[in-house]
Amino acid sequence: MLSVTLSTAKPTTARADALILGIRGDEDKGDLAATLDLLGFTGEKGQTVTFPAGDAAKTSLIVAVALPEEPTAEDLRRATARGVRAVKNATSLAIALHPAGVDEVEAIAEGVALGAYTYETYKTKKKGDAKKPKLKSAVILSPFARQTTATKAVERAATVAEAVNIARDWVNTPPGDLRPADFAEAITTHAGTDVKVSVWDEKRLAKEKCGGILGVGQGSDSPPRLVALTYAPANAVTHLALVGKGITFDSGGLSIKPGASMQTMKLDMAGAAAIVAATVAIARLGLPIKISAFACIAENMPSGGATRPGDVLTMRSGATVEVHNTDAEGRLVLADGLALATEAKPDRIVDVATLTGACVVALGELTSGILSNDEEFSETVFAASKAAGESMWPLPITEEMKGKVNSSSIADLRQHNPKPYGGTLFAAAFLREFVKDIPWVHLDIAGPSFNEGGAVDYTPVGGTGTGVRTLVRLATELAGAR
């Protein structure tokens, strides 16, 4: 397990395999100026160079990472992760990025744990292969290392990073090994005694009239599940409900996807992974806020028993929904989860889902969409995302979408957009039908939830854990803990 500690040691005297040294300008280069200039280090954003320390430090290597003159917490988080990734075989690191406050220490500590993440569960070692060293310890150098607030910041960072990384692990797990019952069991194990967990199987779902989750899952031989988590501290100052889309594999159902589009569809449970991981982290942090979380889990498969386009499903709320496209299944399971969330009578609701490809078209692969029925709450979530360092952007739910959602001739609601544009807005308008008048935010994380390219800073290949840090930061702010 990775250990992150604090020290008042100077960069020149810290002992470790490598030193990550932040360079904010020519003054920071000091005696290393000639070496850095020779290596072409200009201080351009994102630049990293590695070289033998020689007599300049007690470490074997120095990793110089470029920083702006006045770095944000996110700049420090990313620079730390770049440094961690630059030294692949180090078991110990010293990190000298000159943090100016406790928030910056926390960001650096997060950067270490997030940048060190790898997923190698299914990698096999051939006989004779050398065992790759793994990072075991990192020490953050800071003049206020002995302050209690700094120590608590490092502990808080470890809890948040662990939450992000468990979400990454779940998303990365092959879909055949994380079917609905498996995912429910994994959630229960992870929650431990920190939160109360209740698992509804297909019989309980039928009894509770969760037609959306049952309708999506009925084509699979692995029945759906709903996992409800509750964290209710005695000193709670507010009540937040979280709902997550947990499609463990999305074939598209009878509206089947092209083969190439299915390759990464294990990612479709990233929303549920995010809300569960965040809930457990909030509990472990002891935040004075009640959380009611609902992970809506199903496998969307084609079979003779699958839901058909043209079928009508009855949701938990009692509303009937005409299905037009079985590949728009996420909104169906979320509808039941949102109905359950409203029954819990929270002050606010957030749902998280890899919901629409249209959001990726609108905002790209790195930015999540924020859609809401409440401007003030939307702004609060947006501010939390910026403070957490996650890229999100508000989108509107335009008035025209309500008419489209209510345009079915045979049911209360139409499930799929009749037009080939505005898909993200339509989906949010559909979900809005299930939250009543409770302030609600929908986070569409379809783009940044999974990284098919190369690792960048603290973003690994595969599951990214998007949404976890924003939810924890939001809960912290709502609880008045900052």
XYZ file of C-alpha atoms in Angstrom:
482
model
C 0.000 0.000 0.000
C 1.275 3.445 -0.949
C 2.264 5.607 2.028
C 2.267 9.413 1.659
C 3.851 11.453 4.463
C 5.120 14.977 5.126
C 8.581 16.275 5.960
C 10.286 19.596 6.572
C 13.476 18.309 4.914
C 15.049 20.357 2.132
C 15.040 18.995 -1.448
C 18.824 18.646 -1.343
C 18.795 16.459 1.773
C 15.656 14.309 1.329
C 16.431 10.644 0.833
C 14.468 8.677 -1.749
C 14.939 6.976 -5.107
C 13.918 10.136 -6.954
C 13.124 13.788 -6.281
C 10.213 15.469 -8.067
C 11.197 19.116 -8.228
C 8.790 21.865 -9.250
C 10.266 24.629 -11.430
C 8.207 27.836 -11.546
C 10.733 30.028 -13.310
C 14.440 30.667 -13.793
C 14.896 31.441 -10.087
C 13.841 27.907 -9.163
C 16.485 26.392 -11.438
C 19.337 27.460 -9.142
C 22.427 25.280 -9.555
C 20.498 23.070 -11.983
C 20.103 25.835 -14.580
C 22.885 24.612 -16.865
C 21.626 21.013 -16.770
C 18.019 22.011 -17.387
C 18.993 24.308 -20.256
C 21.082 21.519 -21.799
C 18.054 19.199 -21.614
C 15.888 21.793 -23.342
C 13.750 22.504 -20.300
C 11.924 25.754 -21.042
C 9.252 25.606 -18.339
C 6.468 25.139 -20.865
C 3.259 23.799 -19.336
C 3.336 20.036 -18.943
C 7.081 19.727 -19.520
C 9.008 17.091 -17.563
C 12.679 16.090 -17.734
C 14.532 13.383 -15.793
C 18.277 13.269 -15.115
C 20.784 11.804 -12.593
C 20.928 13.850 -9.414
C 24.696 13.678 -9.005
C 25.765 15.896 -6.116
C 22.638 18.077 -6.346
C 20.533 15.821 -4.087
C 20.601 12.643 -1.997
C 18.357 10.896 -4.523
C 19.460 8.945 -7.599
C 17.270 10.899 -10.013
C 15.688 14.321 -10.261
C 12.443 14.817 -12.144
C 11.948 18.477 -12.991
C 8.303 19.382 -13.642
C 7.214 22.730 -15.024
C 4.806 24.846 -12.990
C 3.274 28.287 -13.603
C 4.384 31.136 -11.367
C 1.193 30.838 -9.291
C -0.013 27.252 -9.696
C -3.526 26.170 -8.842
C -4.223 23.041 -6.836
C -5.007 21.278 -10.108
C -1.656 22.391 -11.592
C 0.094 20.808 -8.602
C -2.038 17.663 -8.752
C -1.195 17.126 -12.417
C 2.491 18.035 -12.071
C 2.856 15.538 -9.219
C 1.258 12.793 -11.267
C 3.530 13.577 -14.237
C 6.524 13.223 -11.976
C 5.269 9.940 -10.538
C 4.700 8.498 -14.013
C 8.119 9.690 -15.237
C 9.969 7.419 -12.789
C 8.482 4.011 -13.467
C 10.741 1.911 -11.238
C 11.031 4.069 -8.125
C 9.867 2.644 -4.815
C 10.233 5.934 -2.935
C 9.827 9.573 -3.920
C 10.495 12.983 -2.418
C 8.259 15.737 -3.773
C 9.292 19.384 -3.656
C 6.602 21.488 -5.361
C 6.684 24.300 -2.781
C 3.048 24.139 -1.601
C 1.848 27.443 -0.185
C -1.054 26.077 1.854
C -2.899 23.027 3.117
C -5.122 22.788 0.014
C -2.002 22.561 -2.129
C -0.555 19.827 0.087
C -3.807 17.904 -0.327
C -3.686 18.289 -4.113
C -0.103 16.996 -4.243
C -1.009 14.002 -2.094
C -3.935 13.219 -4.414
C -1.637 13.543 -7.419
C 0.718 10.913 -5.991
C -1.984 8.291 -5.429
C -3.867 9.009 -8.644
C -0.719 9.121 -10.762
C 0.628 5.861 -9.333
C -2.530 3.927 -10.246
C -2.211 0.901 -12.521
C -4.615 -1.930 -13.299
C -2.717 -5.186 -13.740
C -5.138 -7.754 -12.303
C -5.204 -9.754 -15.528
C -1.506 -9.391 -16.418
C 0.495 -12.617 -16.147
C 4.201 -12.822 -15.426
C 6.258 -15.211 -17.489
C 8.825 -17.339 -15.726
C 12.082 -15.474 -15.446
C 10.531 -12.023 -15.889
C 11.986 -9.469 -13.508
C 9.476 -8.207 -10.982
C 8.664 -4.564 -11.643
C 9.252 -2.365 -8.582
C 6.176 -0.604 -7.237
C 5.981 2.803 -5.618
C 5.653 2.264 -1.864
C 6.262 5.642 -0.296
C 6.267 9.333 -1.102
C 7.188 12.235 1.148
C 5.902 15.746 0.460
C 8.413 18.404 1.454
C 6.831 21.418 3.128
C 7.834 23.916 5.851
C 4.487 23.337 7.618
C 4.687 19.535 7.482
C 4.274 19.262 11.247
C 0.969 21.131 11.318
C -2.064 19.017 12.201
C -4.088 20.577 9.375
C -1.496 19.423 6.846
C -1.481 15.884 8.229
C -5.267 15.751 8.041
C -5.137 17.041 4.471
C -2.893 14.124 3.474
C -5.249 11.678 5.185
C -8.212 13.248 3.392
C -6.407 12.996 0.065
C -5.708 9.296 0.658
C -9.397 8.623 1.283
C -10.501 10.487 -1.841
C -7.827 8.897 -4.036
C -8.750 5.447 -2.765
C -12.349 6.154 -3.759
C -11.332 7.242 -7.254
C -9.129 4.181 -7.667
C -11.780 1.668 -6.562
C -14.137 3.211 -9.117
C -11.379 2.797 -11.716
C -10.911 -0.848 -10.726
C -14.617 -1.592 -11.117
C -14.807 0.087 -14.522
C -11.701 -1.749 -15.732
C -12.941 -5.195 -14.671
C -13.956 -7.314 -17.694
C -17.755 -7.322 -18.011
C -17.997 -11.099 -17.787
C -16.442 -10.887 -14.330
C -18.594 -7.994 -13.096
C -22.141 -8.929 -13.944
C -24.973 -7.382 -11.885
C -24.807 -9.785 -8.933
C -20.992 -9.554 -8.913
C -21.089 -5.761 -8.891
C -23.627 -5.727 -6.059
C -21.408 -8.057 -4.046
C -18.317 -5.935 -4.734
C -20.182 -2.828 -3.546
C -21.305 -4.561 -0.362
C -17.750 -5.705 0.383
C -16.282 -2.257 -0.236
C -18.875 -0.518 1.916
C -18.010 -2.673 4.923
C -19.415 -1.212 8.108
C -19.064 2.412 7.004
C -22.491 2.596 5.362
C -25.691 0.579 5.487
C -26.259 -1.509 2.335
C -29.425 -3.104 0.986
C -29.472 -5.202 -2.205
C -32.686 -5.774 -4.151
C -32.707 -8.813 -6.445
C -35.072 -9.296 -9.375
C -37.889 -10.576 -7.146
C -37.652 -7.570 -4.846
C -37.415 -5.245 -7.854
C -40.639 -6.719 -9.205
C -42.338 -6.364 -5.814
C -41.192 -2.730 -5.651
C -42.426 -2.094 -9.219
C -39.067 -1.001 -10.623
C -40.086 -1.561 -14.233
C -37.229 0.429 -15.718
C -34.441 -1.645 -14.180
C -36.321 -4.892 -14.831
C -37.104 -3.912 -18.416
C -33.462 -3.200 -19.227
C -32.193 -6.331 -17.489
C -34.737 -8.847 -18.736
C -32.764 -9.743 -21.868
C -29.814 -11.009 -19.810
C -29.425 -14.334 -18.028
C -27.813 -12.338 -15.209
C -30.731 -10.592 -13.431
C -30.531 -6.923 -12.434
C -29.884 -5.509 -8.990
C -30.464 -2.296 -7.121
C -28.036 -1.441 -4.342
C -29.137 1.173 -1.826
C -26.542 2.721 0.489
C -27.287 4.927 3.476
C -24.915 7.027 5.540
C -26.796 8.858 8.289
C -24.598 10.556 10.907
C -26.397 11.948 13.943
C -25.041 15.441 13.265
C -26.111 15.647 9.597
C -26.809 19.215 8.469
C -28.346 18.302 5.103
C -29.456 15.293 3.059
C -28.058 14.497 -0.402
C -29.319 11.667 -2.622
C -27.044 10.131 -5.253
C -28.189 7.932 -8.155
C -25.848 6.069 -10.520
C -26.277 4.224 -13.815
C -24.769 0.757 -13.440
C -25.036 -1.022 -16.808
C -22.305 -3.636 -16.407
C -22.308 -4.260 -20.151
C -24.268 -2.459 -22.837
C -24.772 -4.364 -26.076
C -27.585 -1.989 -26.997
C -30.145 -4.743 -26.453
C -32.288 -5.466 -29.519
C -31.237 -2.046 -30.877
C -27.801 -3.623 -30.973
C -24.637 -1.584 -31.246
C -22.030 -2.115 -34.008
C -19.328 -4.519 -32.844
C -16.640 -1.853 -32.543
C -18.904 0.280 -30.346
C -19.301 -2.555 -27.833
C -15.585 -2.965 -27.172
C -15.468 -0.606 -24.200
C -19.055 -0.942 -23.017
C -17.919 -2.298 -19.660
C -17.589 1.434 -18.865
C -21.364 1.877 -18.749
C -21.468 1.316 -14.990
C -19.072 4.197 -14.276
C -21.851 6.365 -12.849
C -22.816 3.760 -10.266
C -19.143 3.200 -9.465
C -18.703 6.940 -8.872
C -21.677 7.405 -6.538
C -20.849 4.303 -4.489
C -17.154 5.176 -4.154
C -18.032 8.757 -3.215
C -20.617 7.658 -0.630
C -18.143 5.389 1.154
C -15.475 8.116 1.043
C -17.901 10.670 2.511
C -18.655 8.243 5.344
C -14.986 7.535 5.998
C -14.287 11.259 6.091
C -17.015 11.587 8.718
C -18.740 14.466 6.948
C -21.920 15.682 8.689
C -24.211 15.023 5.742
C -26.779 12.278 5.203
C -26.334 10.322 1.956
C -28.939 8.110 0.317
C -27.376 6.427 -2.720
C -28.939 4.161 -5.330
C -26.862 2.104 -7.779
C -29.144 0.912 -10.596
C -27.466 -2.198 -11.994
C -28.363 -4.275 -15.055
C -26.822 -5.926 -18.100
C -28.364 -4.792 -21.400
C -28.417 -7.829 -23.678
C -30.449 -9.059 -26.688
C -32.473 -12.258 -26.335
C -35.923 -13.647 -26.914
C -36.944 -12.170 -23.571
C -35.468 -8.708 -24.130
C -37.523 -5.528 -24.107
C -38.610 -4.606 -27.628
C -38.844 -1.199 -29.270
C -42.525 -0.359 -28.937
C -42.951 -1.933 -25.503
C -44.352 0.122 -22.632
C -42.724 -0.083 -19.203
C -44.183 1.104 -15.907
C -41.651 2.897 -13.740
C -41.366 2.911 -9.947
C -43.081 6.321 -9.970
C -46.115 4.850 -11.734
C -45.383 6.669 -14.997
C -45.579 4.613 -18.201
C -42.800 4.900 -20.775
C -42.919 3.923 -24.445
C -39.572 2.401 -25.474
C -38.255 3.422 -28.893
C -34.593 2.461 -28.698
C -33.281 -0.206 -26.309
C -29.809 1.340 -26.571
C -31.128 4.319 -24.597
C -31.420 2.127 -21.534
C -29.597 4.263 -18.984
C -32.450 6.698 -18.535
C -34.799 3.794 -17.812
C -32.798 2.440 -14.889
C -32.124 5.964 -13.613
C -35.849 6.725 -13.671
C -36.428 4.082 -11.013
C -33.409 5.225 -9.016
C -34.543 8.858 -9.115
C -38.052 7.877 -8.022
C -36.574 6.043 -5.036
C -34.354 9.030 -4.320
C -37.354 11.380 -4.182
C -39.099 8.985 -1.786
C -36.130 9.387 0.582
C -37.065 13.116 0.766
C -33.555 14.555 0.360
C -32.727 18.233 0.112
C -30.927 17.694 -3.210
C -30.331 14.940 -5.777
C -27.405 14.257 -8.114
C -27.363 11.461 -10.668
C -24.229 10.371 -12.499
C -24.282 8.422 -15.757
C -22.447 7.612 -18.957
C -25.694 8.575 -20.616
C -25.352 9.983 -24.126
C -22.910 9.981 -27.006
C -24.430 13.350 -27.829
C -22.709 14.825 -24.773
C -19.349 13.674 -26.147
C -20.196 15.380 -29.452
C -21.093 18.569 -27.583
C -18.299 18.737 -25.011
C -15.579 16.371 -26.206
C -13.999 13.406 -24.473
C -12.638 15.240 -21.433
C -15.606 17.249 -20.170
C -18.803 16.126 -18.426
C -22.145 17.852 -18.881
C -24.100 19.437 -16.020
C -27.880 19.679 -16.507
C -30.332 20.728 -13.826
C -33.773 21.909 -12.795
C -32.275 24.396 -10.343
C -29.829 27.131 -11.357
C -28.416 27.709 -7.890
C -27.702 24.020 -7.293
C -26.207 23.690 -10.780
C -23.800 26.517 -9.971
C -22.891 24.833 -6.681
C -22.034 21.574 -8.446
C -20.113 23.443 -11.151
C -18.059 25.219 -8.477
C -17.389 21.881 -6.750
C -16.156 20.372 -10.020
C -13.725 23.245 -10.555
C -12.444 23.012 -6.986
C -11.973 19.256 -7.412
C -10.140 19.700 -10.725
C -12.668 17.834 -12.881
C -13.695 19.363 -16.204
C -17.472 19.897 -16.389
C -19.694 22.381 -18.191
C -23.363 23.432 -17.799
C -25.845 22.627 -20.569
C -29.492 23.761 -20.735
C -32.664 21.700 -20.654
C -34.514 23.677 -23.307
C -38.265 24.130 -23.085
C -38.928 22.327 -26.377
C -37.652 19.056 -24.868
C -40.540 18.746 -22.414
C -43.004 18.516 -25.287
C -40.908 15.850 -26.976
C -40.626 13.785 -23.790
C -44.407 13.920 -23.446
C -45.093 13.158 -27.119
C -45.896 9.431 -26.889
C -49.343 8.617 -28.261
C -49.791 5.517 -26.063
C -47.858 6.186 -22.826
C -47.129 9.002 -20.394
C -43.572 9.507 -21.628
C -41.494 8.879 -24.704
C -38.121 7.276 -23.957
C -36.087 8.381 -26.980
C -35.643 11.640 -28.872
C -37.706 11.689 -32.100
C -35.038 13.904 -33.694
C -31.345 13.016 -34.231
C -30.037 16.026 -32.304
C -30.225 17.447 -28.817
C -29.956 13.946 -27.382
C -28.308 15.030 -24.128
C -30.949 17.670 -23.491
C -33.785 15.235 -24.234
C -32.337 12.616 -21.882
C -32.060 15.171 -19.076
C -35.604 16.385 -19.726
C -36.776 12.758 -19.446
C -34.967 12.299 -16.122
C -36.392 15.568 -14.813
C -39.838 13.957 -14.923
C -38.849 11.745 -11.974
C -37.398 14.231 -9.455
C -40.533 16.273 -8.683
C -39.542 19.737 -7.407
C -36.387 18.676 -5.551
C -33.224 20.550 -6.676
C -31.472 18.074 -8.968
C -28.349 17.876 -11.109
C -27.616 15.313 -13.813
C -23.936 14.673 -14.610
C -23.387 13.105 -18.030
C -19.875 11.623 -17.810
C -19.973 9.725 -21.118
C -16.823 11.427 -22.421
C -14.287 11.458 -19.574
C -15.324 8.243 -17.792
C -12.999 6.093 -19.896
C -9.688 6.884 -21.569
C -8.900 4.834 -24.649
C -5.707 6.764 -25.409
C -2.433 6.939 -23.514
C -2.130 7.869 -19.849
C -1.949 11.630 -19.274
C -0.924 13.126 -15.924
C -3.168 11.380 -13.352
C -5.588 10.078 -16.013
C -4.817 6.402 -16.659
C -5.746 4.248 -19.605
C -9.214 2.765 -19.034
C -11.509 3.813 -16.203
C -10.787 7.284 -14.861
C -13.032 7.520 -11.801
C -14.625 10.709 -13.114
C -17.192 12.267 -10.793
C -15.917 10.888 -7.499
C -13.850 13.930 -6.526
C -16.622 16.326 -7.523
C -19.197 14.464 -5.414
C -16.929 14.377 -2.365
C -16.116 18.061 -2.771
C -19.830 18.859 -3.178
C -20.687 16.952 0.006
C -17.870 18.746 1.829
C -19.169 22.145 0.761
C -22.819 21.304 1.561
C -21.752 20.077 4.984
C -19.848 23.301 5.628
C -16.693 21.294 6.295
C -14.456 23.729 4.412
